[in-house]
mmCIF file of C-alpha atoms in Angstrom:
data_model
loop_
_atom_site.group_PDB
_atom_site.id
_atom_site.type_symbol
_atom_site.label_atom_id
_atom_site.label_comp_id
_atom_site.label_asym_id
_atom_site.label_seq_id
_atom_site.Cartn_x
_atom_site.Cartn_y
_atom_site.Cartn_z
ATOM 1 C CA MET F 1 100.308 47.754 124.372
ATOM 2 C CA ARG F 2 97.883 50.524 122.079
ATOM 3 C CA ARG F 3 94.809 48.167 122.882
ATOM 4 C CA ARG F 4 95.857 48.044 126.872
ATOM 5 C CA LEU F 5 96.206 52.079 126.909
ATOM 6 C CA THR F 6 93.140 52.855 124.484
ATOM 7 C CA ILE F 7 91.253 50.426 127.403
ATOM 8 C CA LEU F 8 93.166 52.860 130.543
ATOM 9 C CA ALA F 9 91.866 55.680 128.823
ATOM 10 C CA ALA F 10 88.281 54.711 128.648
ATOM 11 C CA MET F 11 88.652 53.517 131.984
ATOM 12 C CA MET F 12 89.570 56.666 133.338
ATOM 13 C CA ILE F 13 86.724 58.702 131.630
ATOM 14 C CA THR F 14 84.186 56.133 132.732
ATOM 15 C CA VAL F 15 85.371 55.580 136.273
ATOM 16 C CA GLY F 16 85.449 59.229 136.526
ATOM 17 C CA SER F 17 81.713 59.416 135.333
ATOM 18 C CA LEU F 18 81.017 56.591 137.623
ATOM 19 C CA ILE F 19 82.337 58.197 140.762
ATOM 20 C CA VAL F 20 80.691 61.418 140.528
ATOM 21 C CA GLY F 21 77.478 59.096 140.796
ATOM 22 C CA ALA F 22 78.949 56.788 143.240
ATOM 23 C CA SER F 23 76.575 56.513 146.397
ATOM 24 C CA SER F 24 78.794 56.010 148.907
ATOM 25 C CA SER F 25 76.586 56.350 152.422
ATOM 26 C CA SER F 26 77.067 59.978 154.017
ATOM 27 C CA ALA F 27 76.203 58.653 157.453
ATOM 28 C CA ALA F 28 78.948 58.312 160.102
ATOM 29 C CA PRO F 29 80.194 54.832 159.901
ATOM 30 C CA HIS F 30 79.670 52.577 162.571
ATOM 31 C CA ARG F 31 81.916 53.096 165.726
ATOM 32 C CA ALA F 32 83.229 50.274 168.399
ATOM 33 C CA THR F 33 81.819 51.047 172.178
ATOM 34 C CA GLY F 34 84.202 51.146 174.764
ATOM 35 C CA ARG F 35 87.160 50.925 173.022
ATOM 36 C CA ASP F 36 87.840 54.632 171.709
ATOM 37 C CA HIS F 37 90.834 55.133 174.120
ATOM 38 C CA GLY F 38 93.162 52.604 171.689
ATOM 39 C CA SER F 39 92.876 49.039 171.153
ATOM 40 C CA THR F 40 94.581 46.149 169.045
ATOM 41 C CA PHE F 41 93.960 44.215 165.868
ATOM 42 C CA ALA F 42 95.308 40.989 163.958
ATOM 43 C CA VAL F 43 96.073 41.171 160.010
ATOM 44 C CA ILE F 44 96.863 38.185 158.443
ATOM 45 C CA GLY F 45 96.673 37.639 154.411
ATOM 46 C CA ASP F 46 97.589 34.786 151.706
ATOM 47 C CA ILE F 47 96.523 31.978 153.851
ATOM 48 C CA PRO F 48 96.060 29.128 153.696
ATOM 49 C CA TYR F 49 97.950 28.077 150.880
ATOM 50 C CA GLY F 50 98.467 24.116 150.029
ATOM 51 C CA ALA F 51 97.389 21.719 152.241
ATOM 52 C CA ALA F 52 99.338 21.530 155.007
ATOM 53 C CA GLU F 53 98.506 25.416 155.831
ATOM 54 C CA ILE F 54 94.797 24.566 155.026
ATOM 55 C CA ALA F 55 94.994 22.305 158.290
ATOM 56 C CA GLN F 56 96.855 24.473 160.032
ATOM 57 C CA PHE F 57 94.548 26.994 159.463
ATOM 58 C CA PRO F 58 91.847 26.477 162.510
ATOM 59 C CA ALA F 59 95.133 26.733 164.916
ATOM 60 C CA VAL F 60 95.908 29.872 163.503
ATOM 61 C CA VAL F 61 92.361 31.110 164.345
ATOM 62 C CA ASP F 62 92.849 29.844 167.993
ATOM 63 C CA GLN F 63 95.900 31.295 168.420
ATOM 64 C CA ILE F 64 94.644 34.339 167.368
ATOM 65 C CA ASN F 65 91.541 34.209 169.722
ATOM 66 C CA SER F 66 93.711 33.567 172.785
ATOM 67 C CA ASP F 67 95.776 36.648 172.293
ATOM 68 C CA PRO F 68 94.385 38.885 174.894
ATOM 69 C CA SER F 69 94.987 42.016 173.475
ATOM 70 C CA VAL F 70 93.646 41.483 169.778
ATOM 71 C CA SER F 71 89.964 42.616 169.625
ATOM 72 C CA TRP F 72 89.200 42.168 166.081
ATOM 73 C CA VAL F 73 91.078 40.497 162.965
ATOM 74 C CA VAL F 74 91.554 41.449 159.120
ATOM 75 C CA HIS F 75 91.825 38.955 156.619
ATOM 76 C CA LEU F 76 93.525 40.548 153.560
ATOM 77 C CA GLY F 77 92.678 37.849 150.632
ATOM 78 C CA ASP F 78 93.772 34.845 149.112
ATOM 79 C CA ILE F 79 92.174 32.267 151.300
ATOM 80 C CA LYS F 80 93.842 30.006 148.645
ATOM 81 C CA ASN F 81 96.901 29.333 146.481
ATOM 82 C CA GLY F 82 96.038 30.799 142.648
ATOM 83 C CA SER F 83 96.659 26.869 141.870
ATOM 84 C CA SER F 84 93.646 25.324 143.435
ATOM 85 C CA VAL F 85 90.126 24.652 142.475
ATOM 86 C CA CYS F 86 87.452 27.304 143.483
ATOM 87 C CA SER F 87 84.971 24.905 144.522
ATOM 88 C CA ASP F 88 81.980 25.495 146.240
ATOM 89 C CA ASP F 89 83.213 23.013 149.101
ATOM 90 C CA TYR F 90 86.402 24.873 149.436
ATOM 91 C CA PHE F 91 84.767 28.486 150.154
ATOM 92 C CA ALA F 92 82.596 26.800 152.446
ATOM 93 C CA MET F 93 85.118 25.069 154.549
ATOM 94 C CA ILE F 94 87.111 28.436 155.109
ATOM 95 C CA LYS F 95 83.662 30.163 155.852
ATOM 96 C CA LYS F 96 83.617 27.765 158.710
ATOM 97 C CA ASP F 97 86.630 28.431 159.786
ATOM 98 C CA PHE F 98 86.370 32.167 159.524
ATOM 99 C CA ASP F 99 83.328 31.724 161.799
ATOM 100 C CA GLY F 100 85.315 30.425 164.323
ATOM 101 C CA PHE F 101 87.227 33.761 164.826
ATOM 102 C CA ALA F 102 86.173 34.989 168.569
ATOM 103 C CA ASP F 103 86.386 38.595 167.511
ATOM 104 C CA PRO F 104 85.192 40.649 164.414
ATOM 105 C CA LEU F 105 86.280 39.324 161.111
ATOM 106 C CA VAL F 106 86.933 41.959 158.135
ATOM 107 C CA TYR F 107 87.680 40.457 154.836
ATOM 108 C CA THR F 108 88.641 42.066 151.828
ATOM 109 C CA VAL F 109 88.614 39.592 148.919
ATOM 110 C CA GLY F 110 91.259 38.877 147.048
ATOM 111 C CA ASP F 111 92.137 37.389 142.980
ATOM 112 C CA ASN F 112 93.195 33.802 144.196
ATOM 113 C CA GLU F 113 89.269 33.145 145.257
ATOM 114 C CA TRP F 114 87.598 34.680 142.127
ATOM 115 C CA THR F 115 89.697 36.215 139.434
ATOM 116 C CA ASP F 116 92.301 33.645 138.634
ATOM 117 C CA CYS F 117 89.566 30.757 138.583
ATOM 118 C CA HIS F 118 89.440 31.039 134.773
ATOM 119 C CA ARG F 119 92.828 29.009 134.965
ATOM 120 C CA PRO F 120 92.593 25.627 134.292
ATOM 121 C CA ASN F 121 94.033 24.390 137.361
ATOM 122 C CA ASN F 122 91.290 26.465 139.185
ATOM 123 C CA GLY F 123 88.471 24.346 137.478
ATOM 124 C CA SER F 124 87.971 26.634 134.387
ATOM 125 C CA TYR F 125 85.330 29.115 135.948
ATOM 126 C CA ASN F 126 83.640 32.262 134.765
ATOM 127 C CA PRO F 127 85.300 34.584 137.215
ATOM 128 C CA LEU F 128 82.306 36.685 137.476
ATOM 129 C CA GLU F 129 80.218 33.652 138.318
ATOM 130 C CA ARG F 130 83.052 32.835 141.339
ATOM 131 C CA LEU F 131 83.019 36.193 142.432
ATOM 132 C CA SER F 132 79.149 36.227 142.771
ATOM 133 C CA LYS F 133 79.657 32.907 144.940
ATOM 134 C CA VAL F 134 82.011 34.604 147.379
ATOM 135 C CA ARG F 135 79.989 37.323 148.096
ATOM 136 C CA GLN F 136 76.959 34.947 148.335
ATOM 137 C CA VAL F 137 79.116 32.857 151.167
ATOM 138 C CA PHE F 138 80.850 35.555 152.727
ATOM 139 C CA PHE F 139 79.181 38.509 152.369
ATOM 140 C CA ALA F 140 75.288 36.963 153.697
ATOM 141 C CA ARG F 141 74.749 39.883 155.825
ATOM 142 C CA PRO F 142 75.848 42.840 154.873
ATOM 143 C CA GLY F 143 76.622 45.687 157.152
ATOM 144 C CA PHE F 144 78.535 42.801 159.164
ATOM 145 C CA THR F 145 81.364 41.483 159.646
ATOM 146 C CA LEU F 146 82.488 37.625 159.990
ATOM 147 C CA GLY F 147 83.748 36.264 163.118
ATOM 148 C CA ARG F 148 81.742 37.623 165.854
ATOM 149 C CA PRO F 149 79.121 39.836 164.192
ATOM 150 C CA GLU F 150 79.399 43.674 164.648
ATOM 151 C CA ARG F 151 78.340 46.599 161.905
ATOM 152 C CA VAL F 152 79.980 48.358 159.474
ATOM 153 C CA ASP F 153 79.028 50.259 156.660
ATOM 154 C CA SER F 154 78.849 48.477 153.547
ATOM 155 C CA GLU F 155 78.581 49.484 150.146
ATOM 156 C CA ALA F 156 75.756 46.468 149.741
ATOM 157 C CA ALA F 157 73.292 48.890 148.182
ATOM 158 C CA ALA F 158 75.619 49.470 144.950
ATOM 159 C CA GLY F 159 76.395 45.868 144.741
ATOM 160 C CA TYR F 160 79.371 45.769 146.262
ATOM 161 C CA PRO F 161 79.217 44.202 150.196
ATOM 162 C CA GLU F 162 82.727 43.696 150.460
ATOM 163 C CA ASN F 163 83.541 47.262 150.243
ATOM 164 C CA VAL F 164 82.842 48.247 153.861
ATOM 165 C CA ARG F 165 83.921 51.457 156.703
ATOM 166 C CA PHE F 166 83.808 51.784 160.144
ATOM 167 C CA VAL F 167 85.717 53.635 163.218
ATOM 168 C CA ARG F 168 87.259 52.465 165.963
ATOM 169 C CA SER F 169 89.873 54.094 168.411
ATOM 170 C CA GLY F 170 89.869 57.395 166.596
ATOM 171 C CA VAL F 171 90.655 56.164 163.180
ATOM 172 C CA SER F 172 88.806 55.689 159.605
ATOM 173 C CA PHE F 173 89.012 52.384 158.245
ATOM 174 C CA ALA F 174 87.954 51.271 154.729
ATOM 175 C CA ALA F 175 87.905 47.425 153.415
ATOM 176 C CA VAL F 176 88.177 47.902 149.632
ATOM 177 C CA HIS F 177 88.272 45.162 147.274
ATOM 178 C CA ILE F 178 91.518 45.501 144.847
ATOM 179 C CA VAL F 179 92.905 42.838 143.665
ATOM 180 C CA GLY F 180 95.980 41.248 142.179
ATOM 181 C CA SER F 181 96.157 40.441 138.286
ATOM 182 C CA ASN F 182 96.243 43.815 137.535
ATOM 183 C CA ASN F 183 92.934 44.268 139.446
ATOM 184 C CA SER F 184 91.438 41.677 137.455
ATOM 185 C CA MET F 185 92.533 43.318 133.686
ATOM 186 C CA ALA F 186 94.846 40.553 133.378
ATOM 187 C CA PRO F 187 93.163 38.358 130.266
ATOM 188 C CA TRP F 188 91.603 35.431 131.336
ATOM 189 C CA THR F 189 92.372 31.715 129.624
ATOM 190 C CA GLY F 190 91.752 32.120 125.708
ATOM 191 C CA ASN F 191 91.624 35.671 125.475
ATOM 192 C CA GLN F 192 94.496 38.460 124.518
ATOM 193 C CA ALA F 193 92.572 41.087 126.458
ATOM 194 C CA PRO F 194 89.832 41.843 128.750
ATOM 195 C CA THR F 195 86.217 40.479 127.702
ATOM 196 C CA PRO F 196 83.821 43.637 127.993
ATOM 197 C CA ASP F 197 81.977 41.870 130.726
ATOM 198 C CA GLN F 198 85.545 41.692 132.704
ATOM 199 C CA THR F 199 86.242 45.233 132.059
ATOM 200 C CA ALA F 200 82.668 46.567 132.884
ATOM 201 C CA GLU F 201 83.160 44.794 136.435
ATOM 202 C CA VAL F 202 86.446 46.306 137.062
ATOM 203 C CA LEU F 203 85.173 49.870 136.181
ATOM 204 C CA GLY F 204 82.108 49.226 138.394
ATOM 205 C CA ARG F 205 84.354 48.088 141.101
ATOM 206 C CA THR F 206 87.046 50.390 141.134
ATOM 207 C CA ALA F 207 84.291 53.448 141.118
ATOM 208 C CA SER F 208 83.153 51.918 144.613
ATOM 209 C CA ASP F 209 86.330 51.539 145.358
ATOM 210 C CA VAL F 210 87.354 55.347 144.735
ATOM 211 C CA ALA F 211 84.218 56.523 146.663
ATOM 212 C CA GLU F 212 84.847 54.196 149.715
ATOM 213 C CA ILE F 213 88.696 55.741 149.825
ATOM 214 C CA ARG F 214 87.637 59.153 149.537
ATOM 215 C CA ALA F 215 84.401 58.579 152.323
ATOM 216 C CA ALA F 216 87.024 57.256 154.634
ATOM 217 C CA PHE F 217 89.504 60.258 154.515
ATOM 218 C CA ALA F 218 85.805 62.488 154.467
ATOM 219 C CA THR F 219 84.743 60.832 157.323
ATOM 220 C CA ALA F 220 88.432 61.397 159.140
ATOM 221 C CA ARG F 221 88.486 65.117 158.164
ATOM 222 C CA ARG F 222 85.126 65.334 159.754
ATOM 223 C CA GLY F 223 85.359 63.566 162.855
ATOM 224 C CA HIS F 224 88.820 65.177 163.198
ATOM 225 C CA LEU F 225 90.183 61.715 163.796
ATOM 226 C CA SER F 226 93.572 60.508 164.155
ATOM 227 C CA ALA F 227 94.590 58.241 161.077
ATOM 228 C CA VAL F 228 93.049 56.928 158.022
ATOM 229 C CA VAL F 229 93.505 52.595 157.436
ATOM 230 C CA LEU F 230 93.015 51.302 154.252
ATOM 231 C CA LEU F 231 92.884 47.620 154.012
ATOM 232 C CA THR F 232 93.241 45.562 150.307
ATOM 233 C CA GLN F 233 94.785 42.140 148.774
ATOM 234 C CA ALA F 234 96.551 43.788 146.091
ATOM 235 C CA ASP F 235 100.022 44.912 146.233
ATOM 236 C CA MET F 236 100.150 47.798 143.948
ATOM 237 C CA PHE F 237 104.106 48.703 144.770
ATOM 238 C CA ASP F 238 105.600 45.438 144.496
ATOM 239 C CA PRO F 239 109.098 45.757 145.599
ATOM 240 C CA THR F 240 110.671 42.568 144.228
ATOM 241 C CA ALA F 241 109.135 44.006 140.823
ATOM 242 C CA THR F 242 112.952 45.159 139.276
ATOM 243 C CA ASN F 243 111.296 46.126 136.216
ATOM 244 C CA PRO F 244 107.321 46.764 136.133
ATOM 245 C CA ALA F 245 105.294 46.988 133.145
ATOM 246 C CA PHE F 246 102.837 49.496 133.151
ATOM 247 C CA ALA F 247 100.417 47.067 131.015
ATOM 248 C CA ASP F 248 100.450 44.926 134.170
ATOM 249 C CA TYR F 249 99.541 47.787 136.660
ATOM 250 C CA TYR F 250 97.384 49.968 134.566
ATOM 251 C CA ALA F 251 94.285 49.112 136.318
ATOM 252 C CA PHE F 252 95.750 50.410 139.692
ATOM 253 C CA GLN F 253 96.211 53.700 138.280
ATOM 254 C CA PRO F 254 92.970 55.675 139.439
ATOM 255 C CA VAL F 255 92.835 53.915 143.226
ATOM 256 C CA VAL F 256 96.373 55.156 143.788
ATOM 257 C CA GLN F 257 95.706 58.349 142.186
ATOM 258 C CA ALA F 258 92.920 58.758 144.652
ATOM 259 C CA ILE F 259 94.864 57.492 147.553
ATOM 260 C CA ALA F 260 97.900 59.975 146.790
ATOM 261 C CA ALA F 261 95.029 63.228 146.522
ATOM 262 C CA GLU F 262 93.398 62.546 149.623
ATOM 263 C CA ALA F 263 96.660 61.740 151.580
ATOM 264 C CA ALA F 264 98.499 64.936 150.523
ATOM 265 C CA THR F 265 95.500 67.149 151.925
ATOM 266 C CA PHE F 266 95.120 64.648 154.659
ATOM 267 C CA ARG F 267 98.333 66.166 156.891
ATOM 268 C CA ARG F 268 97.736 63.225 159.342
ATOM 269 C CA PRO F 269 99.187 59.513 159.130
ATOM 270 C CA VAL F 270 97.852 57.412 156.208
ATOM 271 C CA TYR F 271 98.149 53.687 156.709
ATOM 272 C CA LEU F 272 97.594 50.954 153.473
ATOM 273 C CA PHE F 273 98.137 47.246 154.773
ATOM 274 C CA ASN F 274 98.118 44.937 151.613
ATOM 275 C CA GLY F 275 99.139 41.169 151.056
ATOM 276 C CA ASP F 276 99.853 39.828 147.553
ATOM 277 C CA SER F 277 103.844 39.838 147.308
ATOM 278 C CA HIS F 278 103.675 37.340 150.505
ATOM 279 C CA VAL F 279 106.802 39.016 151.837
ATOM 280 C CA TYR F 280 106.303 41.325 155.030
ATOM 281 C CA ASN F 281 107.705 44.551 153.831
ATOM 282 C CA SER F 282 106.973 48.537 155.460
ATOM 283 C CA ASP F 283 107.712 51.535 153.304
ATOM 284 C CA ARG F 284 106.285 54.683 151.809
ATOM 285 C CA PRO F 285 105.710 54.021 148.450
ATOM 286 C CA LEU F 286 104.556 57.534 147.196
ATOM 287 C CA ALA F 287 107.160 59.894 149.279
ATOM 288 C CA PRO F 288 109.053 62.347 147.576
ATOM 289 C CA GLY F 289 111.431 60.656 144.820
ATOM 290 C CA SER F 290 109.999 57.223 144.878
ATOM 291 C CA ALA F 291 109.323 55.802 141.157
ATOM 292 C CA TRP F 292 105.833 55.010 141.660
ATOM 293 C CA LEU F 293 105.027 58.705 141.580
ATOM 294 C CA ASP F 294 105.998 59.197 137.794
ATOM 295 C CA PHE F 295 104.757 55.136 137.176
ATOM 296 C CA TYR F 296 101.319 56.116 138.116
ATOM 297 C CA HIS F 297 101.252 59.416 137.113
ATOM 298 C CA VAL F 298 100.626 60.856 140.640
ATOM 299 C CA SER F 299 101.290 64.799 140.367
ATOM 300 C CA ALA F 300 101.769 65.497 144.203
ATOM 301 C CA PRO F 301 103.876 62.904 146.890
ATOM 302 C CA ALA F 302 102.370 61.578 149.852
ATOM 303 C CA ARG F 303 104.691 61.929 152.448
ATOM 304 C CA ASN F 304 102.359 60.745 154.883
ATOM 305 C CA LEU F 305 101.434 57.091 153.397
ATOM 306 C CA SER F 306 103.247 54.075 154.789
ATOM 307 C CA ARG F 307 102.261 50.630 153.435
ATOM 308 C CA VAL F 308 102.460 47.554 155.638
ATOM 309 C CA THR F 309 102.740 44.378 153.356
ATOM 310 C CA VAL F 310 101.973 41.370 155.574
ATOM 311 C CA ASP F 311 103.730 37.687 155.279
ATOM 312 C CA GLY F 312 101.719 34.892 153.124
ATOM 313 C CA SER F 313 101.976 31.772 151.426
ATOM 314 C CA ASP F 314 104.604 29.515 151.885
ATOM 315 C CA ASN F 315 105.711 32.860 154.201
ATOM 316 C CA ALA F 316 102.903 32.761 155.814
ATOM 317 C CA LYS F 317 104.485 31.938 159.739
ATOM 318 C CA ASP F 318 103.245 34.726 161.997
ATOM 319 C CA TYR F 319 100.291 37.326 162.276
ATOM 320 C CA LEU F 320 100.402 40.863 162.412
ATOM 321 C CA ARG F 321 99.140 42.363 165.899
ATOM 322 C CA VAL F 322 98.632 46.384 165.312
ATOM 323 C CA ARG F 323 98.046 49.131 168.026
ATOM 324 C CA ILE F 324 96.119 51.781 167.708
ATOM 325 C CA ASP F 325 97.233 54.606 170.146
ATOM 326 C CA PRO F 326 95.538 58.157 169.192
ATOM 327 C CA THR F 327 97.673 59.639 171.584
ATOM 328 C CA ASP F 328 100.600 58.589 169.347
ATOM 329 C CA ARG F 329 102.025 60.510 166.789
ATOM 330 C CA GLN F 330 102.387 57.822 164.651
ATOM 331 C CA VAL F 331 99.019 56.096 165.626
ATOM 332 C CA LEU F 332 99.648 52.752 164.697
ATOM 333 C CA SER F 333 102.257 50.242 166.184
ATOM 334 C CA TRP F 334 102.871 46.640 164.999
ATOM 335 C CA ASN F 335 104.883 43.655 165.247
ATOM 336 C CA ARG F 336 104.781 40.367 163.888
ATOM 337 C CA VAL F 337 103.566 37.365 165.924
ATOM 338 C CA PRO F 338 104.999 33.423 165.069
ATOM 339 C CA PHE F 339 102.421 31.130 165.102
ATOM 340 C CA THR F 340 102.741 27.892 167.472
ATOM 341 C CA SER F 341 101.270 25.473 165.047
#
């Protein structure tokens, strides 16, 4: 524990210094045309898991394509389960499925496709090599979505093409690469602590993540937008964790503190969509009285932050259909649409 806390202290100092020099774009994020009076998007995550879901995934894509209300799609990461091989062939297969989306697809990376690939049943890969491969396969055209290509603002110049921002229907969006397994600080096979390369990756990515979050709020303030939406894989507020240990969550702290600080001064709705814990949930994790405030050492509550977890894994039986209505006080509303396949 002492070693982990020492790492955390160094991480907080280093992330702070990196954020000062972070090169998040100051330009206004790309905006969709003709959809500024309300639109609808679909959210999925932690899919496909296992042979049956892999076989059915093209039908899932077809079903979402056939939903006339949906104008773009979000995948919240984990394109495979945590006990299968992280092979090039598998990545190519999922990329082909993603290419089948008729609408723009925003994909934020999960831990199962790189962080956890050190596991023997995943192929005993170097996770950093797998992360490079994920970027090569899924982000070969930085600044454009998957599916039907549409422009987004990408942090590719800083080395993080997966971190993107965009504006839709008067809402500022940011897809931020935050993963489970303690944001990739969980020790890899054969190690008792994170390696120097592993720690360096987390520090750099976390700096980019925090810069992206702050930029999304800056865009909303500058444009007098109606809400901010953050998209990520990791569940940093897992409701199924009855006694969470800080040693398993500490690498999320800089991100949570950034979200809390920005949301607390924004005064309009903020939404966080995540996967990871696999069971649909909607809550306010940083509201007054929440145990997560003390857990992450958050100084002020964020009453306006709503968090939504999508169904996934064996429970991936639906997609979330999310409606944006800038004239509504809550801005977003949603319902779960069962898969028909």
